[in-house]
Tab-separated table of C-alpha atoms and ligand atoms in Angstrom:
chain	number	residue	atom	x	y	z
A	1	MET	CA	0.000	0.000	0.000
A	2	ARG	CA	2.765	2.403	1.034
A	3	ILE	CA	4.781	1.520	-2.049
A	4	LYS	CA	1.746	2.170	-4.258
A	5	PHE	CA	1.261	5.577	-2.639
A	6	ILE	CA	4.912	6.535	-3.163
A	7	MET	CA	4.693	5.410	-6.792
A	8	LEU	CA	1.591	7.503	-7.280
A	9	LEU	CA	3.348	10.519	-5.812
A	10	LEU	CA	6.332	9.928	-8.110
A	11	CYS	CA	4.036	9.742	-11.128
A	12	VAL	CA	2.270	12.961	-10.232
A	13	PHE	CA	5.635	14.647	-9.689
A	14	ALA	CA	7.030	13.354	-12.993
A	15	ASN	CA	3.974	14.546	-14.911
A	16	THR	CA	4.077	17.952	-13.305
A	17	SER	CA	7.731	18.491	-14.084
A	18	PHE	CA	7.179	17.284	-17.675
A	19	ALA	CA	4.330	19.755	-18.057
A	20	GLN	CA	6.460	22.562	-16.678
A	21	ASP	CA	9.382	21.730	-18.972
A	22	ALA	CA	7.135	21.091	-21.919
A	23	LYS	CA	6.503	24.723	-22.799
A	24	GLU	CA	10.003	25.615	-23.812
A	25	LYS	CA	11.558	22.251	-24.520
A	26	TYR	CA	12.048	21.517	-28.216
A	27	VAL	CA	12.148	17.880	-29.268
A	28	LEU	CA	12.398	18.094	-33.053
A	29	VAL	CA	13.760	20.645	-35.501
A	30	ILE	CA	13.893	20.371	-39.296
A	31	HIS	CA	15.079	22.285	-42.340
A	32	GLY	CA	14.216	22.004	-45.999
A	33	GLY	CA	17.097	24.075	-47.313
A	34	ALA	CA	18.248	27.682	-47.224
A	35	GLY	CA	18.480	30.042	-50.172
A	36	THR	CA	17.088	33.050	-51.975
A	37	ILE	CA	13.590	32.370	-50.740
A	38	LEU	CA	11.626	35.610	-51.030
A	39	LYS	CA	7.947	36.064	-50.302
A	40	LYS	CA	7.508	38.151	-53.427
A	41	ASN	CA	8.682	35.226	-55.591
A	42	MET	CA	6.468	32.651	-53.917
A	43	SER	CA	2.883	31.927	-55.003
A	44	ALA	CA	0.313	31.337	-52.273
A	45	GLU	CA	-0.179	27.742	-53.484
A	46	LYS	CA	3.519	27.004	-53.451
A	47	GLU	CA	3.970	28.445	-49.985
A	48	ALA	CA	1.014	26.402	-48.739
A	49	ALA	CA	2.509	23.257	-50.246
A	50	TYR	CA	5.850	23.860	-48.510
A	51	ARG	CA	4.152	24.575	-45.205
A	52	ALA	CA	2.029	21.431	-45.510
A	53	ALA	CA	5.039	19.226	-46.283
A	54	LEU	CA	7.091	20.657	-43.413
A	55	THR	CA	4.139	20.271	-41.036
A	56	LEU	CA	3.577	16.669	-42.081
A	57	ALA	CA	7.273	15.929	-41.539
A	58	LEU	CA	7.134	17.456	-38.045
A	59	GLN	CA	3.920	15.614	-37.162
A	60	THR	CA	5.455	12.338	-38.309
A	61	GLY	CA	8.612	12.859	-36.280
A	62	TYR	CA	6.681	13.960	-33.213
A	63	LYS	CA	4.426	10.925	-33.383
A	64	THR	CA	7.495	8.722	-33.577
A	65	LEU	CA	8.938	10.354	-30.466
A	66	THR	CA	5.738	10.258	-28.420
A	67	SER	CA	5.264	6.596	-29.242
A	68	GLY	CA	8.480	6.032	-27.309
A	69	LYS	CA	10.781	5.393	-30.256
A	70	THR	CA	14.314	6.760	-30.450
A	71	SER	CA	15.547	10.075	-31.792
A	72	LEU	CA	17.153	8.110	-34.636
A	73	ASP	CA	13.755	6.664	-35.583
A	74	ALA	CA	12.271	10.161	-35.496
A	75	VAL	CA	15.024	11.632	-37.684
A	76	GLU	CA	14.626	8.838	-40.228
A	77	ALA	CA	10.810	9.021	-40.321
A	78	THR	CA	10.850	12.816	-40.603
A	79	ILE	CA	13.395	12.845	-43.414
A	80	HIS	CA	11.443	10.160	-45.313
A	81	ILE	CA	8.554	12.605	-45.655
A	82	LEU	CA	10.851	15.311	-47.004
A	83	GLU	CA	12.693	12.879	-49.314
A	84	ASP	CA	9.379	11.608	-50.711
A	85	SER	CA	8.179	15.142	-51.462
A	86	PRO	CA	9.157	16.595	-54.857
A	87	LEU	CA	9.494	20.032	-53.227
A	88	PHE	CA	12.871	19.453	-51.609
A	89	ASN	CA	16.308	18.714	-53.013
A	90	ALA	CA	16.520	15.217	-51.543
A	91	GLY	CA	15.087	11.884	-52.672
A	92	LYS	CA	12.203	12.520	-55.108
A	93	GLY	CA	13.033	16.213	-55.677
A	94	ALA	CA	16.801	15.807	-55.993
A	95	VAL	CA	18.587	18.143	-58.405
A	96	PHE	CA	20.407	16.932	-61.520
A	97	THR	CA	24.142	16.611	-62.082
A	98	HIS	CA	25.766	18.048	-65.197
A	99	ASP	CA	25.327	14.627	-66.828
A	100	GLY	CA	21.581	14.628	-66.130
A	101	ARG	CA	21.676	12.165	-63.253
A	102	ASN	CA	20.377	12.402	-59.680
A	103	GLU	CA	23.276	11.594	-57.345
A	104	MET	CA	22.264	11.754	-53.709
A	105	ASP	CA	24.146	12.049	-50.429
A	106	ALA	CA	22.926	11.469	-46.864
A	107	SER	CA	24.226	10.963	-43.355
A	108	VAL	CA	22.993	10.246	-39.867
A	109	MET	CA	24.570	10.313	-36.412
A	110	ASP	CA	23.561	8.948	-33.028
A	111	GLY	CA	24.413	11.360	-30.215
A	112	LYS	CA	24.381	8.637	-27.585
A	113	THR	CA	26.948	6.293	-29.116
A	114	LEU	CA	28.650	8.671	-31.582
A	115	MET	CA	28.005	6.022	-34.220
A	116	ALA	CA	27.483	7.475	-37.686
A	117	GLY	CA	26.615	6.364	-41.206
A	118	ALA	CA	26.655	7.996	-44.623
A	119	VAL	CA	26.195	7.361	-48.328
A	120	ALA	CA	27.296	9.507	-51.247
A	121	GLY	CA	26.654	9.574	-54.981
A	122	VAL	CA	23.796	7.064	-54.876
A	123	THR	CA	21.303	6.948	-57.739
A	124	THR	CA	18.818	4.143	-57.044
A	125	ILE	CA	18.053	4.226	-53.306
A	126	LYS	CA	14.571	5.661	-52.727
A	127	ASN	CA	15.398	6.961	-49.239
A	128	PRO	CA	19.122	7.667	-48.896
A	129	ILE	CA	18.731	8.528	-45.192
A	130	SER	CA	17.786	4.898	-44.519
A	131	ALA	CA	20.860	3.745	-46.413
A	132	ALA	CA	22.988	6.005	-44.195
A	133	ARG	CA	21.373	4.428	-41.147
A	134	ALA	CA	21.964	0.932	-42.533
A	135	VAL	CA	25.659	1.735	-43.016
A	136	MET	CA	25.785	2.864	-39.384
A	137	GLU	CA	23.908	-0.089	-37.932
A	138	LYS	CA	24.599	-2.977	-40.265
A	139	SER	CA	28.204	-2.496	-41.351
A	140	GLU	CA	31.509	-1.812	-39.673
A	141	HIS	CA	31.976	1.304	-41.843
A	142	VAL	CA	30.881	4.928	-41.656
A	143	MET	CA	30.614	5.878	-45.317
A	144	MET	CA	29.850	4.055	-48.564
A	145	VAL	CA	29.692	5.577	-52.033
A	146	GLY	CA	28.164	4.858	-55.433
A	147	GLN	CA	27.429	1.358	-56.609
A	148	GLY	CA	28.841	-0.303	-53.486
A	149	ALA	CA	26.453	1.678	-51.319
A	150	GLU	CA	23.582	0.673	-53.591
A	151	VAL	CA	24.431	-3.040	-53.417
A	152	PHE	CA	24.656	-2.738	-49.643
A	153	ALA	CA	21.309	-0.897	-49.439
A	154	LYS	CA	19.650	-3.619	-51.506
A	155	GLN	CA	21.146	-6.336	-49.302
A	156	SER	CA	19.832	-4.428	-46.288
A	157	GLY	CA	16.312	-4.692	-47.659
A	158	LEU	CA	15.853	-1.035	-48.629
A	159	THR	CA	13.618	0.076	-51.501
A	160	ILE	CA	15.548	0.358	-54.761
A	161	VAL	CA	13.984	2.343	-57.612
A	162	ASN	CA	14.653	3.041	-61.257
A	163	PRO	CA	16.687	6.292	-61.416
A	164	LYS	CA	13.778	7.746	-63.454
A	165	TYR	CA	11.807	7.888	-60.186
A	166	PHE	CA	13.841	10.943	-59.181
A	167	TYR	CA	12.939	12.966	-62.297
A	168	THR	CA	10.978	16.174	-61.746
A	169	LYS	CA	10.407	18.716	-64.497
A	170	GLU	CA	11.316	21.643	-62.298
A	171	ARG	CA	14.757	20.234	-61.460
A	172	TRP	CA	15.349	19.220	-65.087
A	173	ASP	CA	14.553	22.752	-66.243
A	174	GLY	CA	16.852	24.047	-63.503
A	175	LEU	CA	19.692	21.988	-64.939
A	176	GLN	CA	19.098	23.290	-68.475
A	177	GLN	CA	19.202	26.847	-67.168
A	178	ALA	CA	22.362	26.156	-65.147
A	179	ILE	CA	24.083	24.647	-68.185
A	180	LYS	CA	23.233	27.740	-70.226
A	181	GLU	CA	24.607	29.979	-67.514
A	182	ASP	CA	27.677	27.778	-67.133
A	183	SER	CA	28.406	28.113	-70.800
A	184	ILE	CA	28.811	31.858	-70.396
A	185	LYS	CA	31.111	31.206	-67.451
A	186	THR	CA	29.290	33.220	-64.872
A	187	VAL	CA	27.680	30.615	-62.679
A	188	LEU	CA	30.952	30.147	-60.807
A	189	ASP	CA	30.511	33.586	-59.363
A	190	HIS	CA	27.813	32.430	-56.945
A	191	GLY	CA	25.875	35.654	-56.944
A	192	ASN	CA	22.580	36.929	-58.193
A	193	LYS	CA	24.215	38.570	-61.192
A	194	LYS	CA	22.320	40.076	-64.059
A	195	THR	CA	23.472	38.409	-67.254
A	196	LYS	CA	22.239	38.202	-70.804
A	197	LEU	CA	20.161	35.256	-69.636
A	198	GLY	CA	18.585	36.984	-66.682
A	199	THR	CA	19.315	36.485	-63.023
A	200	ILE	CA	21.629	33.659	-62.131
A	201	ASN	CA	19.998	31.372	-59.681
A	202	ARG	CA	22.218	31.141	-56.639
A	203	ASP	CA	19.868	28.511	-55.245
A	204	TYR	CA	21.585	25.875	-57.387
A	205	LYS	CA	23.450	25.033	-54.221
A	206	PHE	CA	20.492	24.713	-51.866
A	207	GLY	CA	17.391	22.725	-50.906
A	208	THR	CA	18.819	19.979	-48.744
A	209	VAL	CA	16.722	18.540	-45.891
A	210	GLY	CA	17.693	17.741	-42.325
A	211	ALA	CA	16.337	16.877	-38.906
A	212	VAL	CA	17.532	16.789	-35.308
A	213	ALA	CA	15.526	15.034	-32.582
A	214	LEU	CA	15.701	14.623	-28.820
A	215	ASP	CA	13.901	11.568	-27.457
A	216	LYS	CA	12.339	10.767	-24.081
A	217	SER	CA	15.576	9.150	-22.889
A	218	GLY	CA	17.473	12.377	-23.589
A	219	ASN	CA	19.276	11.050	-26.656
A	220	LEU	CA	19.993	13.284	-29.626
A	221	ALA	CA	20.239	12.266	-33.277
A	222	ALA	CA	20.812	14.263	-36.452
A	223	GLY	CA	20.440	13.496	-40.147
A	224	THR	CA	20.815	15.264	-43.501
A	225	SER	CA	19.826	14.229	-47.040
A	226	THR	CA	20.436	15.967	-50.366
A	227	GLY	CA	20.684	15.825	-54.116
A	228	GLY	CA	23.656	18.175	-53.775
A	229	MET	CA	24.118	20.969	-56.246
A	230	THR	CA	22.464	21.485	-59.643
A	231	ASN	CA	24.929	20.927	-62.488
A	232	LYS	CA	27.548	19.349	-60.196
A	233	LYS	CA	30.310	17.566	-62.053
A	234	TYR	CA	32.889	14.809	-61.730
A	235	GLY	CA	31.364	12.944	-58.771
A	236	ARG	CA	31.222	16.051	-56.601
A	237	VAL	CA	30.243	15.368	-52.987
A	238	GLY	CA	29.136	18.175	-50.670
A	239	ASP	CA	29.052	18.517	-46.896
A	240	SER	CA	25.762	16.689	-46.288
A	241	PRO	CA	27.177	13.143	-46.067
A	242	ILE	CA	30.340	14.247	-44.272
A	243	ILE	CA	30.154	13.646	-40.536
A	244	GLY	CA	31.335	16.772	-38.749
A	245	ALA	CA	30.678	19.033	-41.749
A	246	GLY	CA	26.971	18.703	-42.657
A	247	THR	CA	25.846	16.507	-39.762
A	248	TYR	CA	26.929	15.884	-36.186
A	249	ALA	CA	25.288	14.714	-32.946
A	250	ASN	CA	26.660	14.315	-29.462
A	251	ASN	CA	24.546	13.897	-26.336
A	252	ALA	CA	27.133	15.987	-24.468
A	253	THR	CA	26.442	19.016	-26.672
A	254	ALA	CA	23.945	19.135	-29.550
A	255	GLY	CA	22.669	17.660	-32.782
A	256	ILE	CA	23.295	19.705	-35.929
A	257	SER	CA	22.239	19.518	-39.593
A	258	CYS	CA	23.460	22.031	-42.175
A	259	THR	CA	22.360	23.358	-45.553
A	260	GLY	CA	24.209	25.696	-47.842
A	261	TRP	CA	27.221	25.972	-50.082
A	262	GLY	CA	28.767	22.637	-49.151
A	263	GLU	CA	32.380	23.415	-49.986
A	264	PHE	CA	32.426	26.119	-47.284
A	265	TYR	CA	30.741	23.836	-44.774
A	266	ILE	CA	33.370	21.180	-45.374
A	267	ARG	CA	36.263	23.631	-45.040
A	268	ASN	CA	34.843	25.009	-41.794
A	269	VAL	CA	33.849	21.585	-40.441
A	270	VAL	CA	30.708	23.419	-39.391
A	271	ALA	CA	28.645	20.849	-37.494
A	272	HIS	CA	31.513	19.561	-35.389
A	273	ASP	CA	32.866	23.051	-34.784
A	274	ILE	CA	29.555	24.023	-33.166
A	275	SER	CA	29.695	20.985	-30.886
A	276	ALA	CA	33.365	21.668	-30.074
A	277	MET	CA	32.683	25.295	-29.186
A	278	MET	CA	29.957	24.169	-26.810
A	279	GLU	CA	32.185	21.521	-25.285
A	280	TYR	CA	35.469	23.421	-25.011
A	281	LYS	CA	34.265	27.007	-24.603
A	282	ASN	CA	31.024	26.330	-22.829
A	283	LEU	CA	29.061	28.396	-25.351
A	284	SER	CA	25.293	28.035	-25.679
A	285	VAL	CA	24.040	26.256	-28.798
A	286	ALA	CA	22.803	29.575	-30.232
A	287	ASP	CA	26.113	31.395	-29.645
A	288	ALA	CA	28.184	28.524	-30.995
A	289	ALA	CA	26.018	28.193	-34.114
A	290	LYS	CA	26.164	31.925	-34.771
A	291	ALA	CA	29.951	32.049	-34.343
A	292	VAL	CA	30.480	29.207	-36.803
A	293	LEU	CA	28.010	30.529	-39.382
A	294	ASP	CA	29.809	33.891	-39.172
A	295	LYS	CA	33.044	32.115	-40.114
A	296	VAL	CA	31.310	30.596	-43.147
A	297	GLY	CA	29.940	33.998	-44.127
A	298	LYS	CA	33.306	35.744	-43.792
A	299	MET	CA	34.846	33.187	-46.106
A	300	GLY	CA	32.148	33.894	-48.695
A	301	GLY	CA	29.886	30.916	-48.078
A	302	ASP	CA	26.168	31.043	-47.481
A	303	GLY	CA	23.482	28.825	-46.052
A	304	GLY	CA	22.065	27.923	-42.681
A	305	LEU	CA	21.752	25.199	-40.100
A	306	ILE	CA	19.562	23.777	-37.384
A	307	ALA	CA	20.831	22.755	-33.959
A	308	LEU	CA	19.154	21.289	-30.894
A	309	ASP	CA	20.985	20.827	-27.609
A	310	LYS	CA	20.608	18.155	-24.958
A	311	LEU	CA	18.259	20.376	-22.911
A	312	GLY	CA	15.906	21.066	-25.794
A	313	ASN	CA	17.185	24.525	-26.774
A	314	VAL	CA	16.946	25.175	-30.473
A	315	THR	CA	18.622	27.561	-32.917
A	316	MET	CA	18.128	27.937	-36.678
A	317	PRO	CA	20.460	30.635	-38.025
A	318	PHE	CA	20.996	31.343	-41.746
A	319	ASN	CA	22.688	34.070	-43.777
A	320	THR	CA	20.499	33.683	-46.866
A	321	GLU	CA	17.141	35.308	-47.619
A	322	GLY	CA	15.223	32.404	-46.176
A	323	MET	CA	15.313	28.847	-44.951
A	324	TYR	CA	12.481	26.323	-44.852
A	325	ARG	CA	12.380	25.277	-41.217
A	326	GLY	CA	10.184	24.103	-38.378
A	327	THR	CA	10.093	22.943	-34.794
A	328	VAL	CA	8.003	20.898	-32.395
A	329	THR	CA	8.050	21.343	-28.628
A	330	ALA	CA	7.523	18.538	-26.121
A	331	ASP	CA	3.853	19.507	-25.806
A	332	GLY	CA	3.349	19.052	-29.554
A	333	LYS	CA	3.269	22.689	-30.661
A	334	ILE	CA	4.369	22.927	-34.285
A	335	GLU	CA	5.887	26.011	-35.861
A	336	VAL	CA	6.903	26.399	-39.498
A	337	GLN	CA	8.836	29.349	-40.948
A	338	ILE	CA	10.215	30.208	-44.345
A	339	TYR	CA	11.416	33.813	-44.506
A	340	LYS	CA	13.703	35.907	-42.362
B	1	LIG	N1	24.949	21.535	-48.676
B	1	LIG	C1	24.482	20.876	-49.856
B	1	LIG	C2	25.643	20.579	-50.757
B	1	LIG	O1	26.515	21.400	-50.888
B	1	LIG	C3	23.498	21.678	-50.620
B	1	LIG	C4	22.328	22.175	-49.816
B	1	LIG	O2	22.437	22.418	-48.641
B	1	LIG	O3	21.268	22.311	-50.400
B	1	LIG	O4	25.621	19.542	-51.372
């Protein structure tokens, strides 16, 4: 009887403290890419479609977390929704390489064990984030590329599709435009420059998706998935599948997923640098993320990132016009934002 009473008291106490924490504690944060996203260029229908897709991704991840599954499960389930949507540059909406292929990269990291997995340059795996997870959990390696990664994904029971699955007209047209611009040698300038062909689309480097989750056991996980950069050549790989650059998670600090001009994110080892600043300099997640993004900006790179720390503090800085992004708090409140 006494034991039952004490247990009841403990339950009441646990619920109360959860309810008190719940207001400000974030459990899931996502991005759908940063770039020149301006309200004036966005139709009402398109904006609604983006908001709906981001909301569905957040709802899916939140449901996964509240059902008691791990942060890794939530990251994977959330990113599946974004990969399956043609709106984002990952999975179904991946951009085209110079050769007219869709070559995707993805990575995932478990903040509890510091285990990580990644794939790069894959063309037939429907959900590259699941292949990254399979590499982490079912192999002794961290990263697999190209055909080898595809064979491994198939052996792991993942859905393999005809590369045609990844075709979308919008991305194909984007490639044709990029090739035209490339031929007049101005696309390398990475700016919104007026040319004979009109405005160069600096968003060729953006649109990646990512998620960071914090589960009921206090474990963090982060994942990122991308088609990379429109018109990319020669087997180019960006930051997204590189652990420490585009993705990092550590229960001692934070989970981070980046989007932006990958070459700058690799050179600044952005995701790990944020974690290191928190660990070695005791900075908050927001201060660390800002300091690292400032470094990227000073070097000439642009983009953004999402980060969630072990206490449920979130930050989503970017130095572009906009970034598709959203959060869920422990009490289930969803917020989606696009512009500055
Ligand atoms: N960071 C990605 C890359 O460089 C692009 C993006 O974020 O959209 O491949």
